[in-house]
CSV table of C-alpha atoms in Angstrom, one decimal:
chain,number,residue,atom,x,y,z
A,21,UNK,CA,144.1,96.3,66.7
A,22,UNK,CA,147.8,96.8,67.6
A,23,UNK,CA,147.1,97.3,71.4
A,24,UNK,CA,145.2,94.2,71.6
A,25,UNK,CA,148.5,92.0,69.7
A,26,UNK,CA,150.7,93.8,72.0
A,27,UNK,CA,148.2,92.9,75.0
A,28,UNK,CA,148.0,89.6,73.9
A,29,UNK,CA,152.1,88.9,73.6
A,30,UNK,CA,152.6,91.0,76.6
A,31,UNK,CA,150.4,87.9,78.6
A,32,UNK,CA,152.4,85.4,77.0
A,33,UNK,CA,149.1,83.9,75.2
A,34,UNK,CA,150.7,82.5,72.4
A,35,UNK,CA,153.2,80.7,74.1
A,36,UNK,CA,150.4,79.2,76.5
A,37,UNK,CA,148.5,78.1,73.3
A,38,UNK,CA,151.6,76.6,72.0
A,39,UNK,CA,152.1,74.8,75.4
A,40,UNK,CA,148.2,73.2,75.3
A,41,UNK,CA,148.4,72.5,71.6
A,42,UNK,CA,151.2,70.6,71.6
A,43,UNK,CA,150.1,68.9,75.2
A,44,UNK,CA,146.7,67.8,73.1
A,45,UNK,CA,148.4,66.9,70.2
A,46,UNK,CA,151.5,64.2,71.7
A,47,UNK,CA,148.6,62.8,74.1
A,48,UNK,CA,146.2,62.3,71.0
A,49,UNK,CA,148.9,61.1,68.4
A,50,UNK,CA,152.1,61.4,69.6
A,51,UNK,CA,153.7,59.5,66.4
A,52,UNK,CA,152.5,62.4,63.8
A,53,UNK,CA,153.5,64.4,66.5
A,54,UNK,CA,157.1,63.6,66.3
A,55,UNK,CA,156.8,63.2,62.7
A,56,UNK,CA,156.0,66.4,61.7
A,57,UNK,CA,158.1,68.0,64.3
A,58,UNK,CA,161.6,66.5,64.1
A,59,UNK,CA,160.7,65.4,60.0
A,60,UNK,CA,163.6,66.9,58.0
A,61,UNK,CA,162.3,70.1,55.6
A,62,UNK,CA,165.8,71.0,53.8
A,63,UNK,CA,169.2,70.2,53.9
A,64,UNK,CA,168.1,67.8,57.5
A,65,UNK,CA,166.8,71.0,58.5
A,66,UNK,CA,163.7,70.1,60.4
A,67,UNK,CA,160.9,72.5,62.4
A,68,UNK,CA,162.4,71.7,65.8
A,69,UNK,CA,165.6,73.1,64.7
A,70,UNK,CA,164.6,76.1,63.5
A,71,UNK,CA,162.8,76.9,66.3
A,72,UNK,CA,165.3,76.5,69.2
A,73,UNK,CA,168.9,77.1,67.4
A,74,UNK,CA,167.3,80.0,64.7
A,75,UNK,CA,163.9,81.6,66.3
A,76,UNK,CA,165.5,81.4,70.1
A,77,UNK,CA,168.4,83.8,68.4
A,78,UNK,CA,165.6,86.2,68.6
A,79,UNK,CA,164.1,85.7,72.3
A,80,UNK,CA,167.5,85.3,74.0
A,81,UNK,CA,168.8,88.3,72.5
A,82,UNK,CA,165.3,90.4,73.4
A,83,UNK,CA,166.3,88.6,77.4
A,84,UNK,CA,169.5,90.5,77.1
A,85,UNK,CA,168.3,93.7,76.2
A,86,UNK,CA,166.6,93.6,79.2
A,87,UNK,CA,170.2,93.1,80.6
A,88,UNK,CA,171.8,95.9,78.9
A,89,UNK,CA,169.0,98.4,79.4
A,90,UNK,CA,169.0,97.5,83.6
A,91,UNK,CA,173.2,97.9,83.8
A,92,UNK,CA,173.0,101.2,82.0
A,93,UNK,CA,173.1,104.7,84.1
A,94,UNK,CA,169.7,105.0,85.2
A,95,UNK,CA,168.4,101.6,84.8
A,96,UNK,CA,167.1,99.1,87.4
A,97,UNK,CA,170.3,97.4,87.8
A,98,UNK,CA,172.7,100.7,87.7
A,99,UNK,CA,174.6,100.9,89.9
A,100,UNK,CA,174.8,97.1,90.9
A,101,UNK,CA,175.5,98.7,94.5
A,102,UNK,CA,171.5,99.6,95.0
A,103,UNK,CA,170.5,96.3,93.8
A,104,UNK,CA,172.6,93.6,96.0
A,105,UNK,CA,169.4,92.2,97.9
A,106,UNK,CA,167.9,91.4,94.1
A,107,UNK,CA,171.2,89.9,93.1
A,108,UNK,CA,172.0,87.9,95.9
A,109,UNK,CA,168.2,86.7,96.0
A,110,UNK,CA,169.0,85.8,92.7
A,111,UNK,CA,171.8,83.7,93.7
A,112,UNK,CA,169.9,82.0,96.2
A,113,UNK,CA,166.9,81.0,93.6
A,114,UNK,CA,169.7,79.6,91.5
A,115,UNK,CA,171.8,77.7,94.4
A,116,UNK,CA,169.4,76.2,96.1
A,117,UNK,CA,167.2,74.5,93.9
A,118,UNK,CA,170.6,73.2,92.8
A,119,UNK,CA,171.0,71.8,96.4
A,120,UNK,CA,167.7,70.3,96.4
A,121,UNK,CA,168.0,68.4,93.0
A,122,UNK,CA,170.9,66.7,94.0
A,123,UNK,CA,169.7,66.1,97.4
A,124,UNK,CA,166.3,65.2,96.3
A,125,UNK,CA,167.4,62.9,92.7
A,126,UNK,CA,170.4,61.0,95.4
A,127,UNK,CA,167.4,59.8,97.8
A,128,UNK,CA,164.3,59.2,94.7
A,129,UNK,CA,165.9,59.7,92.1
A,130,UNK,CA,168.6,58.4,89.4
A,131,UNK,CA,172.5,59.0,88.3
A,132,UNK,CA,170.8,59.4,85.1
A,133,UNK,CA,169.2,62.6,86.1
A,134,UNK,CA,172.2,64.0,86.8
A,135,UNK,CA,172.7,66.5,84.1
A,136,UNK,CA,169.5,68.4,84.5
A,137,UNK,CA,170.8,70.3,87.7
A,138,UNK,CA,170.2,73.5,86.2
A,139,UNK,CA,166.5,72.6,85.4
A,140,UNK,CA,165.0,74.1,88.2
A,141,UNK,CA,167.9,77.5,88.2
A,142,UNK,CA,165.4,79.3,85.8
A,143,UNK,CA,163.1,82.0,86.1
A,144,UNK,CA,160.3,82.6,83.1
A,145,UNK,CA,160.6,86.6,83.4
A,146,UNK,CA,157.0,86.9,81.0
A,147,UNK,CA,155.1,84.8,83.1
A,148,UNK,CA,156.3,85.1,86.5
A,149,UNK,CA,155.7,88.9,85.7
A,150,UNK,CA,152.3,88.2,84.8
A,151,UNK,CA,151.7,86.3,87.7
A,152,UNK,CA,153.3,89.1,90.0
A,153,UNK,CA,150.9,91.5,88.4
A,154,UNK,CA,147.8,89.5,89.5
A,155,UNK,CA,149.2,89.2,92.8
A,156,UNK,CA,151.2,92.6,93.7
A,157,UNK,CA,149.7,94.8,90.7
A,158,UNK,CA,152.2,96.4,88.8
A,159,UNK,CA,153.2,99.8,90.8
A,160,UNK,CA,153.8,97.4,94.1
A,161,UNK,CA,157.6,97.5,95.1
A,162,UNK,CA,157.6,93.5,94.6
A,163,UNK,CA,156.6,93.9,91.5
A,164,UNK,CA,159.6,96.1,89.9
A,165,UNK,CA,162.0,93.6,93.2
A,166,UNK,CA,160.9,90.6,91.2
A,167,UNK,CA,161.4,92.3,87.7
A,168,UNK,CA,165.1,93.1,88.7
A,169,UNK,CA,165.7,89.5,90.4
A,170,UNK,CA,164.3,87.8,87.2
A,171,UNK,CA,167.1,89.6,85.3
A,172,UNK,CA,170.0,88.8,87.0
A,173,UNK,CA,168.6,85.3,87.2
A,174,UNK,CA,168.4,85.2,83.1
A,175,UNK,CA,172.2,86.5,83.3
A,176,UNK,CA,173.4,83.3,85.3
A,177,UNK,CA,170.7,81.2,83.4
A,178,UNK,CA,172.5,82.2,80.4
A,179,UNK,CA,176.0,81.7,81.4
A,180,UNK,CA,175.3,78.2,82.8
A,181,UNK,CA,173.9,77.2,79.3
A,182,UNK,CA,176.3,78.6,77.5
A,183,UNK,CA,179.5,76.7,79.8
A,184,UNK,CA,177.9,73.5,81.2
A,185,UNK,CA,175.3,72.6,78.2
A,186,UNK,CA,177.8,72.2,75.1
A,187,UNK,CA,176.3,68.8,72.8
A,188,UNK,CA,177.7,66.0,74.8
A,189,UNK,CA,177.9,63.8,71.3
A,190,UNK,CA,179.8,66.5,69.8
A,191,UNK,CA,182.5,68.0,71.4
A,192,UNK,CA,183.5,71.9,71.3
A,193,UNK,CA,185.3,72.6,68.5
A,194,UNK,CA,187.5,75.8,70.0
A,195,UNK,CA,188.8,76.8,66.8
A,196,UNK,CA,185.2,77.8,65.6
A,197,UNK,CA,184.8,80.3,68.4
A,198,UNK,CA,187.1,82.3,67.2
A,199,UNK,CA,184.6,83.8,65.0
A,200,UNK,CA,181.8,84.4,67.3
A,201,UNK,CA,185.2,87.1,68.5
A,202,UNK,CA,185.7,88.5,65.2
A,203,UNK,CA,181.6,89.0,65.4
A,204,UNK,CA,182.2,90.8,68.5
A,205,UNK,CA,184.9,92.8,66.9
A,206,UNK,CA,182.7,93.6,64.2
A,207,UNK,CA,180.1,94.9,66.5
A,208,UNK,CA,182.3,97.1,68.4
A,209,UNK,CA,183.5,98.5,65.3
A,210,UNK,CA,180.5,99.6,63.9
A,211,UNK,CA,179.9,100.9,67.2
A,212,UNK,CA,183.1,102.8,67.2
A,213,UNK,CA,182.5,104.1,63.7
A,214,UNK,CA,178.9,105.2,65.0
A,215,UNK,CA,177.0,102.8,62.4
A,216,UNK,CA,173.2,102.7,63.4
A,217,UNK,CA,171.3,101.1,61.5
A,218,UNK,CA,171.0,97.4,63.3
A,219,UNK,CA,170.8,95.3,60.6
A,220,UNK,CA,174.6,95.6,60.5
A,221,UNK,CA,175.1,94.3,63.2
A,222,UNK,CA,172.7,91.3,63.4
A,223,UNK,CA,175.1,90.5,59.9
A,224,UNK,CA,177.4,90.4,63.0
A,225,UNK,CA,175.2,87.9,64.6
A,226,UNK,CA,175.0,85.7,61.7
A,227,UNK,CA,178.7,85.5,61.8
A,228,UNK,CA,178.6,84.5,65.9
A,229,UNK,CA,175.0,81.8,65.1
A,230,UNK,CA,177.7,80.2,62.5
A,231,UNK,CA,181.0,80.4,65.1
A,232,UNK,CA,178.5,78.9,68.0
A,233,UNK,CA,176.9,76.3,65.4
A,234,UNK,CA,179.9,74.8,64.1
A,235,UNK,CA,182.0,75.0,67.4
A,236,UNK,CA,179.2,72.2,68.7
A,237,UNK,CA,178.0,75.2,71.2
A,238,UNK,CA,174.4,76.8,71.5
A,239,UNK,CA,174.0,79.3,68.8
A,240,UNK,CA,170.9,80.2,70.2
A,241,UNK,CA,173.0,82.6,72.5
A,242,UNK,CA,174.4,84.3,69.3
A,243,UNK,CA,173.1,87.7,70.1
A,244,UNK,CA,173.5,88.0,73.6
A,245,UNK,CA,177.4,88.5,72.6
A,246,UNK,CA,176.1,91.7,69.9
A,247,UNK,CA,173.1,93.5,71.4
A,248,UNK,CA,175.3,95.1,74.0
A,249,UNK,CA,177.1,96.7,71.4
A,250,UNK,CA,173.3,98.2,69.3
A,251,UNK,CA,173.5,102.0,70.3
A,252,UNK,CA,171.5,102.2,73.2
A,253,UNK,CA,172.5,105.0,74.5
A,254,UNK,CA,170.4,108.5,74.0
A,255,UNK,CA,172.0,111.6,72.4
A,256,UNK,CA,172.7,114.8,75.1
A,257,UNK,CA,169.3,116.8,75.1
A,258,UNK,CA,167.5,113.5,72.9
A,259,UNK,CA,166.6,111.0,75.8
A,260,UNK,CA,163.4,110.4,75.3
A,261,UNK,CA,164.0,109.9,71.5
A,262,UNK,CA,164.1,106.0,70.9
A,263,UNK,CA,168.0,104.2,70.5
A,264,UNK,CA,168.7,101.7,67.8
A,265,UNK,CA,168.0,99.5,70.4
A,266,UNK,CA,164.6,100.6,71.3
A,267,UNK,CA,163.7,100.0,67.8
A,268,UNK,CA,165.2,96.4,67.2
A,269,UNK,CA,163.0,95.8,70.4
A,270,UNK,CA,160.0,97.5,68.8
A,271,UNK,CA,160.3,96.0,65.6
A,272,UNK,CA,161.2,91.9,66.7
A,273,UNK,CA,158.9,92.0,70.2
A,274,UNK,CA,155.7,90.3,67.9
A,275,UNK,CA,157.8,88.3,66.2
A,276,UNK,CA,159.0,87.0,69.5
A,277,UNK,CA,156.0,86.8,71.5
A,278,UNK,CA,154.0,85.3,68.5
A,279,UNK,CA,156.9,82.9,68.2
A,280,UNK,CA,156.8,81.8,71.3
A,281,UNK,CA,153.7,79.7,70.5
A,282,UNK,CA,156.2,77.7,68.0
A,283,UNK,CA,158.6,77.3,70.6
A,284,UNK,CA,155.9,75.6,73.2
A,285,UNK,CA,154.4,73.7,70.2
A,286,UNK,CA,157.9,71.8,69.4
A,287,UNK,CA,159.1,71.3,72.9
A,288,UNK,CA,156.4,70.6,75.2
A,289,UNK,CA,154.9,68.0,73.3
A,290,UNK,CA,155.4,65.4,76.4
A,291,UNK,CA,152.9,62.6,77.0
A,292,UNK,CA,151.3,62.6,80.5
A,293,UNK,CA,152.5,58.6,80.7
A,294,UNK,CA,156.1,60.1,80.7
A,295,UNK,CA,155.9,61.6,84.3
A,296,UNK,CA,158.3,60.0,86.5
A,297,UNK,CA,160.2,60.7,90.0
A,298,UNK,CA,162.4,63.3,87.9
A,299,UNK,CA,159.3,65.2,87.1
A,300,UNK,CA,158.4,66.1,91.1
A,301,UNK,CA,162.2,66.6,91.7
A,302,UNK,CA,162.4,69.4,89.0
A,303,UNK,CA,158.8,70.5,90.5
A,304,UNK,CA,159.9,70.5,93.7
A,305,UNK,CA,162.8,72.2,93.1
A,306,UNK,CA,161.7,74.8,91.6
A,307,UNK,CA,159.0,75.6,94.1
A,308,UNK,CA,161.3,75.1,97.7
A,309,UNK,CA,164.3,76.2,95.9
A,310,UNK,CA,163.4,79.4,94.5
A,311,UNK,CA,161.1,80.1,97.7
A,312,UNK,CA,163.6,79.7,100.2
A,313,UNK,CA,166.9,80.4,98.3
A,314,UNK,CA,164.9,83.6,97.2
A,315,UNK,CA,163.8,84.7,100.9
A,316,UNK,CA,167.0,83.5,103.0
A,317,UNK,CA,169.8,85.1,101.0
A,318,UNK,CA,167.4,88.8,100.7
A,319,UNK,CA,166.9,88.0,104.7
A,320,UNK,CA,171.1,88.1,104.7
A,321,UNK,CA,171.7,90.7,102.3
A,322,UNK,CA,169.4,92.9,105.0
A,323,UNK,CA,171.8,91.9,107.9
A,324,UNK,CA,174.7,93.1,105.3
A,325,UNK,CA,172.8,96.8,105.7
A,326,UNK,CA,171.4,96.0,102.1
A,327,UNK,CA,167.8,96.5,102.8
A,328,UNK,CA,164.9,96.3,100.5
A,329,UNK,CA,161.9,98.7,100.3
A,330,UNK,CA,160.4,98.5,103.5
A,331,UNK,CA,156.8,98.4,101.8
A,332,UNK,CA,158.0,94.5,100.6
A,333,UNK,CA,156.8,92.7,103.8
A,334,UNK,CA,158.1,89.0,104.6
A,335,UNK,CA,154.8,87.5,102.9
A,336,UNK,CA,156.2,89.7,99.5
A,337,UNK,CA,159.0,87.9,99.6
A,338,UNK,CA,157.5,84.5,99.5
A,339,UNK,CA,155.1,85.3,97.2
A,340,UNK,CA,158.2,86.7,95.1
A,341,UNK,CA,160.0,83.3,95.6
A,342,UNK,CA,156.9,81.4,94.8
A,343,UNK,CA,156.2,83.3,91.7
A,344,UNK,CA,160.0,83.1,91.1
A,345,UNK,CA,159.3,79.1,90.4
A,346,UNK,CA,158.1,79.3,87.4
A,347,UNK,CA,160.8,77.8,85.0
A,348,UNK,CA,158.5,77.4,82.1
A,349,UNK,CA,160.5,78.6,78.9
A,350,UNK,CA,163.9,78.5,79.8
A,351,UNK,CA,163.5,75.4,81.8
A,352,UNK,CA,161.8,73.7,78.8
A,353,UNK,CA,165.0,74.4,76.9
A,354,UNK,CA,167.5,73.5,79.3
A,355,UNK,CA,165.2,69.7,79.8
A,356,UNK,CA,165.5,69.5,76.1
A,357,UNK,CA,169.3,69.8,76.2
A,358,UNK,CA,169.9,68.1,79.1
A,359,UNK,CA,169.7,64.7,78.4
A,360,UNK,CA,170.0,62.7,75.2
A,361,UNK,CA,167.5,60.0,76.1
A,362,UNK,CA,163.9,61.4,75.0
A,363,UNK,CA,162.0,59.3,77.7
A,364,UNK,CA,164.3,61.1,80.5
A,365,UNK,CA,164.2,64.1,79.1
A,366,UNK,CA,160.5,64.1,78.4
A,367,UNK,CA,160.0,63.7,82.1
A,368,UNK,CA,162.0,66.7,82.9
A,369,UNK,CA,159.8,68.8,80.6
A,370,UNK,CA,156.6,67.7,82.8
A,371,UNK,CA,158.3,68.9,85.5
A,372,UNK,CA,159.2,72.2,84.0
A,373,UNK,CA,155.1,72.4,82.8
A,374,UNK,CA,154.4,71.6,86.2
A,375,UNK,CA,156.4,75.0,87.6
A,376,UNK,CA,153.4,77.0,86.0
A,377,UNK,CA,151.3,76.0,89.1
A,378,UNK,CA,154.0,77.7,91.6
A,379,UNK,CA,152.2,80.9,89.8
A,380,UNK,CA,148.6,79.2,91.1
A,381,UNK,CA,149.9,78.0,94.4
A,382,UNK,CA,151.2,82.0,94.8
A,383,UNK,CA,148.2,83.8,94.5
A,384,UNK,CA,146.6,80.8,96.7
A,385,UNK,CA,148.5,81.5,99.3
A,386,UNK,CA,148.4,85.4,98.6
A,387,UNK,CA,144.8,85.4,98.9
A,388,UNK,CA,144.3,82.7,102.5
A,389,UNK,CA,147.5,85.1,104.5
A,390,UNK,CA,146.1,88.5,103.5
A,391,UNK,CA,142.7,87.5,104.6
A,392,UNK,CA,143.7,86.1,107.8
A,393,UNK,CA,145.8,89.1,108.6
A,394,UNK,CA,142.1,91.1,107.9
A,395,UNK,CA,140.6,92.4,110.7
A,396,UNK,CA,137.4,91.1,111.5
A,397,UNK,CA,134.6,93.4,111.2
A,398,UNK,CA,131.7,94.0,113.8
């Protein structure tokens, strides 16, 4: 029974479900809807808000794990010299699509679009994985190149959240932040004084979530500042024992995958009437951007002498690129900070459902070039 939950969070099912459910739900009654979603619980608490400023706590701090585990010695990122193609494709799936909103939103589009740029920057790592699997199966080379990509991508997707999205009707109160360093402080601490035991230091979490919160900033990023600081690293002669680390990730992943199904439920809950222009620019994006940017900065970290694994042929990397353009969860939560205005910013969420087809359009494509480059049989 556990393998199949772990199968199914591992496929990102719940968070599909949530995506449908609330698609059906908005289209069939999008007033109770809304209600129930944004209606205050406690203290104005109200479901929507737990979800994306207390449950997302939990999946952007499991994102940085990924981070911490690929920078150590011997992950996929260490050392960051053997893995310069991934980050400048990286790079190039966040610049361009930048390139091409603009370009795209100055010709079709609106100066009220403006502040969802970073819309189309993201990568869904869970299911452009999943995707990659279909496609590549996971012992291809493109499957572990896309892994790494995805990871340096969440590391700029994170950092441009954190600096360009603060609440634009509240501004940053600096003297807040000041605790989410004394949280860090804490963390290194009890890292110095060899503490293990990681419910310490997500009490040094709460303390960041509370300096983030009140400084007007995202405190869903609260734990990306304290996992790095979780003991992660094995004991001499222990390596394949599990780190502190290993088991915060053991013990949270359900609760994150499962709760992932909340987190599509309160924020794609967009009515099909609300596509507009914005909603193919974000598409669009997404699917060019990340193709090209993806493909043309690898192609120029090879003439650097940065190669790739020869096995990853020029079709890979489109395919990669392709599969790349899926926003999805991130993308969802940068539309839904973006703008204030809901109908603008419901649009932007269509576009960001729409980037799951650039998983559909991949394995198209994968499956009409591989069988023309078949030989035909006599």
């Amino acid at each position: 029974m556990k393998e199949i939950i772990k199968k199914i969070g591992d496929l990102s099912i719940p968070l599909i479900v949530g995506i449908a459910a609330a698609l059906i739900w908005a289209n069939l009654d999008a007033s109770s809807y809304n209600r129930i979603i944004y209606a205050p619980l406690a203290f104005g608490i109200n479901f929507h808000f737990l979800v994306n400023d207390v449950f997302l706590v939990l999946f952007f701090g499991s994102v940085s794990i990924e981070i911490v585990h690929g920078v150590a010695p011997g992950g996929n990122l260490y050392p960051v010299k053997n893995t310069v193609s991934n980050l400048l494709g990286a790079l190039g799936g966040v610049l361009l699509p930048i390139v091409i909103f603009f370009a795209l939103n100055h010709f079709f589009g609106s100066p009220a679009y403006n502040n969802g740029w970073a819309i189309p920057t993201a990568t869904d790592v869970a299911i452009s994985l999943l995707f990659a699997q279909i496609i590549f199966g996971r012992k291809h080379p493109a499957f572990t190149f896309l892994l790494l990509l995805a990871i340096a991508d969440d590391v700029a997707g994170l950092a441009i959240i954190a600096l360009f999205y603060p609440d634009p009707e509240l501004p940053v109160e600096l003297p807040w932040l000041s605790l989410v360093f004394v949280a860090v402080a804490v963390a290194w601490l009890l890292n110095k004084h060899r503490i293990k035991s990681y419910w310490f230091y997500l009490l040094a979490g709460v303390l960041s979530w509370i300096g983030l919160h009140e400084a007007n900033m995202h405190p869903s990023l609260a734990l990306i500042f304290i996992i790095p600081f979780i003991p992660h690293t094995p004991k001499p002669g222990q390596e394949r024992c599990p780190t502190e680390l290993d088991r915060f990730e053991a013990d949270f992943k359900p609760i994150v995958d499962y709760g992932l199904f909340f987190f599509g439920l309160s924020n794609a809950g967009v009515v099909f009437s609300s596509i507009s222009v914005l909603t193919f620019i974000i598409f669009i994006a997404l699917l060019f951007g990340k193709t090209i940017g993806i493909f043309a900065l690898v192609k120029l970290a090879g003439l650097m002498k940065f190669n790739i694994n020869p096995a990853i042929t020029n079709l890979d990397l489109l395919l990669i690129g392709m599969t790349a353009g899926i926003g999805l969860t991130v993308s969802l939560f940068i539309a839904e900070i973006a703008y204030t205005d809901l109908v603008i910013g419901d649009a932007a969420k269509m576009g960001a459902l729409f980037s799951l087809f650039n998983g559909f359009i991949a394995i198209a494509v994968a499956k009409l070039l591989r069988r023309r480059r078949e030989p035909e049989h006599i």
